[in-house]
Amino acid sequence: MTRTIIADALKSNEYGKTINIKGWVRTRRGNKTVSFIALNDGSTINNIQVVADNEKLGEDFLKPITTGACISVTGVLVESLGKGQTVEVQVEKIEIYGGADPDTYPLQKKGHTLEFLREIAHLRPRTNTFGAVLRIRHHMAQAIHRFFHERGFFYVHTPIITGSDCEGAGQMFQVTTMNLYDLKKDETGSIDYSRDFFGRQTSLTVSGQLEGELAAMALGAIYTFGPTFRAENSNTPRHLAEFWMIEPEVAFNEIAENMQLAQDFIQYCIRWALDNCKEDLDFLSEMYDKELYERLNFVVNNDFKRLAYTEGVEILKAAVANGHKFEFPVDWGTDLQSEHERYLVEQHFKCPVILTDYPKEIKSFYMKQNDDGKTVRAMDVLFPKIGEIIGGSQREEDFDKLKNRAEEMGVPTKDIWWYLETRKFGTAPHSGFGLGFERLLLFVTGMANIRDVIPFPRTPNNAEF
Ligand code: 4AD
Ligand code: MG
């Protein structure tokens, strides 16, 4: 008999029909004569109730059907009299695929802390919380592809192994096949990478942007969506060493259009979640974040506030003058800390903020230089609870300005000759940005720690699973 997905069975009203369902036991309770098994197959957060006649199946047979066991149930779909469910399955036959010893299976009925669940990341998808998060993660990925596809953007696959440092921040993981126990060095003590697999030093990419720009200068509008890697040693609830990034890049867009694209994009994704993930969002808002819906609806329905970095700094300095305490100092020229970003968003404007025109010293070499000689056409989108969710800019399209800035900032131009050439051959204004997928998921799910919105988090000192 073909299997019915539990999400479908729960919606069915074909009472009296015999169906087959398969899944993992959440709980089994009952009395001498009857057992109630709550079964979940991951298709929905909701369990289906399976009702078994103890005498018919035998106590001994039912014994291994405990929390965590995997079973296949054939039975009749009937209308349920129980509270909170419309259908249940009356067992004709059960096949046990695999038991789960109650003495060692860690996911017993009692609630577990998120910290504990991180230690059992191989099993946590079976909890309501991670089931919900992973289904929402899937839906967000779908939303992202649809948003861009509907607007004529092409999905471009940029390399994961790279010989250049896009952000120029030097936070890269090296890729090598050299024997680390026997490294050959030249007279100056440098490692001889000509013997390495690629004949040069290579790393895992921190961003697909540079290659994305090449594609935009041919296809017009593109986006990337892939894993990126940063060896930054920041153990915060918002940083991962391996995270997924979405990077649109559009020829002929200037900064204002780039900002509008960012706003439309995030609003589309959040609306998608509201329309497609209701049961999971209901659960997460109930369990973790009572204001979740309020925040999601607010972002969908309101424009993001746009202002220059310089104005933002003035607001922050005024706050300090009025007695507000920040851990880090604010001064024109310094990078904003998460506490500053959140102050602007949560306390001052009470809405998402797009800050533009940052000092050139704290931004990457490729950003378009403003005429003031001090700032670049950068834009960061700042969100409640998250801080920076998007970083982007208009790009410097002038060959000489770009090359000079790269040199000033110590970016080895010999590694990016191909990138510079786009400014030599048919250069054009263009803009783009990067959205951290897990930062978006933090916002959408209401979870507080980025380790809880990716199946297998990679952070300093942690690469288990
Ligand atoms: O601001 P970032 O570094 O910008 C870039 O990488 C540009 N190349 C993007 C572009 O213009 N195409 O990173 C972009 C976003 C951040 O705003 C943040 O959401 C996320 O990526 N991000 C991280 N997310 C999780 N863990 C980390 N360590 C992250 N670093 C950046
Ligand atoms: Mg940034």
mmCIF file with all atom_site columns, N, CA and C in Angstrom, residues 135-159:
data_model
loop_
_atom_site.group_PDB
_atom_site.id
_atom_site.type_symbol
_atom_site.label_atom_id
_atom_site.label_alt_id
_atom_site.label_comp_id
_atom_site.label_asym_id
_atom_site.label_entity_id
_atom_site.label_seq_id
_atom_site.pdbx_PDB_ins_code
_atom_site.Cartn_x
_atom_site.Cartn_y
_atom_site.Cartn_z
_atom_site.occupancy
_atom_site.B_iso_or_equiv
_atom_site.pdbx_formal_charge
_atom_site.auth_seq_id
_atom_site.auth_comp_id
_atom_site.auth_asym_id
_atom_site.auth_atom_id
_atom_site.pdbx_PDB_model_num
ATOM 1  N N  . ARG A 1 135 ? 11.733 23.348 8.337   1.00 0.00 ? 135 ARG A N  1
ATOM 2  C CA . ARG A 1 135 ? 10.709 23.546 7.301   1.00 0.00 ? 135 ARG A CA 1
ATOM 3  C C  . ARG A 1 135 ? 10.675 25.006 6.864   1.00 0.00 ? 135 ARG A C  1
ATOM 4  N N  . ILE A 1 136 ? 10.807 25.913 7.820   1.00 0.00 ? 136 ILE A N  1
ATOM 5  C CA . ILE A 1 136 ? 10.815 27.340 7.459   1.00 0.00 ? 136 ILE A CA 1
ATOM 6  C C  . ILE A 1 136 ? 12.053 27.651 6.619   1.00 0.00 ? 136 ILE A C  1
ATOM 7  N N  . ARG A 1 137 ? 13.180 27.055 6.968   1.00 0.00 ? 137 ARG A N  1
ATOM 8  C CA . ARG A 1 137 ? 14.410 27.264 6.198   1.00 0.00 ? 137 ARG A CA 1
ATOM 9  C C  . ARG A 1 137 ? 14.181 26.855 4.736   1.00 0.00 ? 137 ARG A C  1
ATOM 10 N N  . HIS A 1 138 ? 13.563 25.720 4.558   1.00 0.00 ? 138 HIS A N  1
ATOM 11 C CA . HIS A 1 138 ? 13.240 25.282 3.195   1.00 0.00 ? 138 HIS A CA 1
ATOM 12 C C  . HIS A 1 138 ? 12.353 26.312 2.484   1.00 0.00 ? 138 HIS A C  1
ATOM 13 N N  . HIS A 1 139 ? 11.312 26.752 3.164   1.00 0.00 ? 139 HIS A N  1
ATOM 14 C CA . HIS A 1 139 ? 10.389 27.694 2.527   1.00 0.00 ? 139 HIS A CA 1
ATOM 15 C C  . HIS A 1 139 ? 11.072 29.012 2.180   1.00 0.00 ? 139 HIS A C  1
ATOM 16 N N  . MET A 1 140 ? 11.990 29.437 3.027   1.00 0.00 ? 140 MET A N  1
ATOM 17 C CA . MET A 1 140 ? 12.697 30.684 2.733   1.00 0.00 ? 140 MET A CA 1
ATOM 18 C C  . MET A 1 140 ? 13.583 30.518 1.497   1.00 0.00 ? 140 MET A C  1
ATOM 19 N N  . ALA A 1 141 ? 14.206 29.366 1.365   1.00 0.00 ? 141 ALA A N  1
ATOM 20 C CA . ALA A 1 141 ? 15.040 29.123 0.179   1.00 0.00 ? 141 ALA A CA 1
ATOM 21 C C  . ALA A 1 141 ? 14.173 29.164 -1.076  1.00 0.00 ? 141 ALA A C  1
ATOM 22 N N  . GLN A 1 142 ? 12.990 28.561 -0.992  1.00 0.00 ? 142 GLN A N  1
ATOM 23 C CA . GLN A 1 142 ? 12.063 28.606 -2.128  1.00 0.00 ? 142 GLN A CA 1
ATOM 24 C C  . GLN A 1 142 ? 11.669 30.043 -2.452  1.00 0.00 ? 142 GLN A C  1
ATOM 25 N N  . ALA A 1 143 ? 11.365 30.800 -1.401  1.00 0.00 ? 143 ALA A N  1
ATOM 26 C CA . ALA A 1 143 ? 10.926 32.192 -1.592  1.00 0.00 ? 143 ALA A CA 1
ATOM 27 C C  . ALA A 1 143 ? 12.010 32.992 -2.305  1.00 0.00 ? 143 ALA A C  1
ATOM 28 N N  . ILE A 1 144 ? 13.238 32.761 -1.906  1.00 0.00 ? 144 ILE A N  1
ATOM 29 C CA . ILE A 1 144 ? 14.363 33.503 -2.482  1.00 0.00 ? 144 ILE A CA 1
ATOM 30 C C  . ILE A 1 144 ? 14.485 33.218 -3.985  1.00 0.00 ? 144 ILE A C  1
ATOM 31 N N  . HIS A 1 145 ? 14.460 31.958 -4.328  1.00 0.00 ? 145 HIS A N  1
ATOM 32 C CA . HIS A 1 145 ? 14.554 31.617 -5.749  1.00 0.00 ? 145 HIS A CA 1
ATOM 33 C C  . HIS A 1 145 ? 13.358 32.188 -6.529  1.00 0.00 ? 145 HIS A C  1
ATOM 34 N N  . ARG A 1 146 ? 12.180 32.092 -5.959  1.00 0.00 ? 146 ARG A N  1
ATOM 35 C CA . ARG A 1 146 ? 11.008 32.621 -6.669  1.00 0.00 ? 146 ARG A CA 1
ATOM 36 C C  . ARG A 1 146 ? 11.078 34.120 -6.853  1.00 0.00 ? 146 ARG A C  1
ATOM 37 N N  . PHE A 1 147 ? 11.480 34.813 -5.784  1.00 0.00 ? 147 PHE A N  1
ATOM 38 C CA . PHE A 1 147 ? 11.557 36.275 -5.867  1.00 0.00 ? 147 PHE A CA 1
ATOM 39 C C  . PHE A 1 147 ? 12.422 36.678 -7.060  1.00 0.00 ? 147 PHE A C  1
ATOM 40 N N  . PHE A 1 148 ? 13.602 36.114 -7.143  1.00 0.00 ? 148 PHE A N  1
ATOM 41 C CA . PHE A 1 148 ? 14.518 36.537 -8.200  1.00 0.00 ? 148 PHE A CA 1
ATOM 42 C C  . PHE A 1 148 ? 14.063 36.025 -9.570  1.00 0.00 ? 148 PHE A C  1
ATOM 43 N N  . HIS A 1 149 ? 13.611 34.797 -9.604  1.00 0.00 ? 149 HIS A N  1
ATOM 44 C CA . HIS A 1 149 ? 13.159 34.239 -10.879 1.00 0.00 ? 149 HIS A CA 1
ATOM 45 C C  . HIS A 1 149 ? 12.016 35.078 -11.465 1.00 0.00 ? 149 HIS A C  1
ATOM 46 N N  . GLU A 1 150 ? 11.058 35.437 -10.603 1.00 0.00 ? 150 GLU A N  1
ATOM 47 C CA . GLU A 1 150 ? 9.912  36.237 -11.075 1.00 0.00 ? 150 GLU A CA 1
ATOM 48 C C  . GLU A 1 150 ? 10.345 37.590 -11.638 1.00 0.00 ? 150 GLU A C  1
ATOM 49 N N  . ARG A 1 151 ? 11.496 38.066 -11.168 1.00 0.00 ? 151 ARG A N  1
ATOM 50 C CA . ARG A 1 151 ? 11.975 39.381 -11.621 1.00 0.00 ? 151 ARG A CA 1
ATOM 51 C C  . ARG A 1 151 ? 13.042 39.297 -12.702 1.00 0.00 ? 151 ARG A C  1
ATOM 52 N N  . GLY A 1 152 ? 13.237 38.126 -13.245 1.00 0.00 ? 152 GLY A N  1
ATOM 53 C CA . GLY A 1 152 ? 14.167 37.986 -14.364 1.00 0.00 ? 152 GLY A CA 1
ATOM 54 C C  . GLY A 1 152 ? 15.638 37.919 -13.981 1.00 0.00 ? 152 GLY A C  1
ATOM 55 N N  . PHE A 1 153 ? 15.925 37.621 -12.729 1.00 0.00 ? 153 PHE A N  1
ATOM 56 C CA . PHE A 1 153 ? 17.326 37.421 -12.323 1.00 0.00 ? 153 PHE A CA 1
ATOM 57 C C  . PHE A 1 153 ? 17.739 35.988 -12.648 1.00 0.00 ? 153 PHE A C  1
ATOM 58 N N  . PHE A 1 154 ? 19.000 35.811 -12.982 1.00 0.00 ? 154 PHE A N  1
ATOM 59 C CA . PHE A 1 154 ? 19.518 34.467 -13.224 1.00 0.00 ? 154 PHE A CA 1
ATOM 60 C C  . PHE A 1 154 ? 20.347 33.999 -12.040 1.00 0.00 ? 154 PHE A C  1
ATOM 61 N N  . TYR A 1 155 ? 20.167 32.742 -11.696 1.00 0.00 ? 155 TYR A N  1
ATOM 62 C CA . TYR A 1 155 ? 20.901 32.131 -10.582 1.00 0.00 ? 155 TYR A CA 1
ATOM 63 C C  . TYR A 1 155 ? 22.271 31.685 -11.097 1.00 0.00 ? 155 TYR A C  1
ATOM 64 N N  . VAL A 1 156 ? 23.315 32.253 -10.538 1.00 0.00 ? 156 VAL A N  1
ATOM 65 C CA . VAL A 1 156 ? 24.676 31.955 -10.985 1.00 0.00 ? 156 VAL A CA 1
ATOM 66 C C  . VAL A 1 156 ? 25.426 31.223 -9.879  1.00 0.00 ? 156 VAL A C  1
ATOM 67 N N  . HIS A 1 157 ? 26.141 30.192 -10.265 1.00 0.00 ? 157 HIS A N  1
ATOM 68 C CA . HIS A 1 157 ? 26.927 29.430 -9.277  1.00 0.00 ? 157 HIS A CA 1
ATOM 69 C C  . HIS A 1 157 ? 28.363 29.908 -9.281  1.00 0.00 ? 157 HIS A C  1
ATOM 70 N N  . THR A 1 158 ? 28.753 30.525 -8.207  1.00 0.00 ? 158 THR A N  1
ATOM 71 C CA . THR A 1 158 ? 30.108 31.058 -8.102  1.00 0.00 ? 158 THR A CA 1
ATOM 72 C C  . THR A 1 158 ? 30.972 30.044 -7.345  1.00 0.00 ? 158 THR A C  1
ATOM 73 N N  . PRO A 1 159 ? 32.287 30.093 -7.566  1.00 0.00 ? 159 PRO A N  1
ATOM 74 C CA . PRO A 1 159 ? 33.131 29.044 -6.982  1.00 0.00 ? 159 PRO A CA 1
ATOM 75 C C  . PRO A 1 159 ? 33.240 29.124 -5.457  1.00 0.00 ? 159 PRO A C  1
#
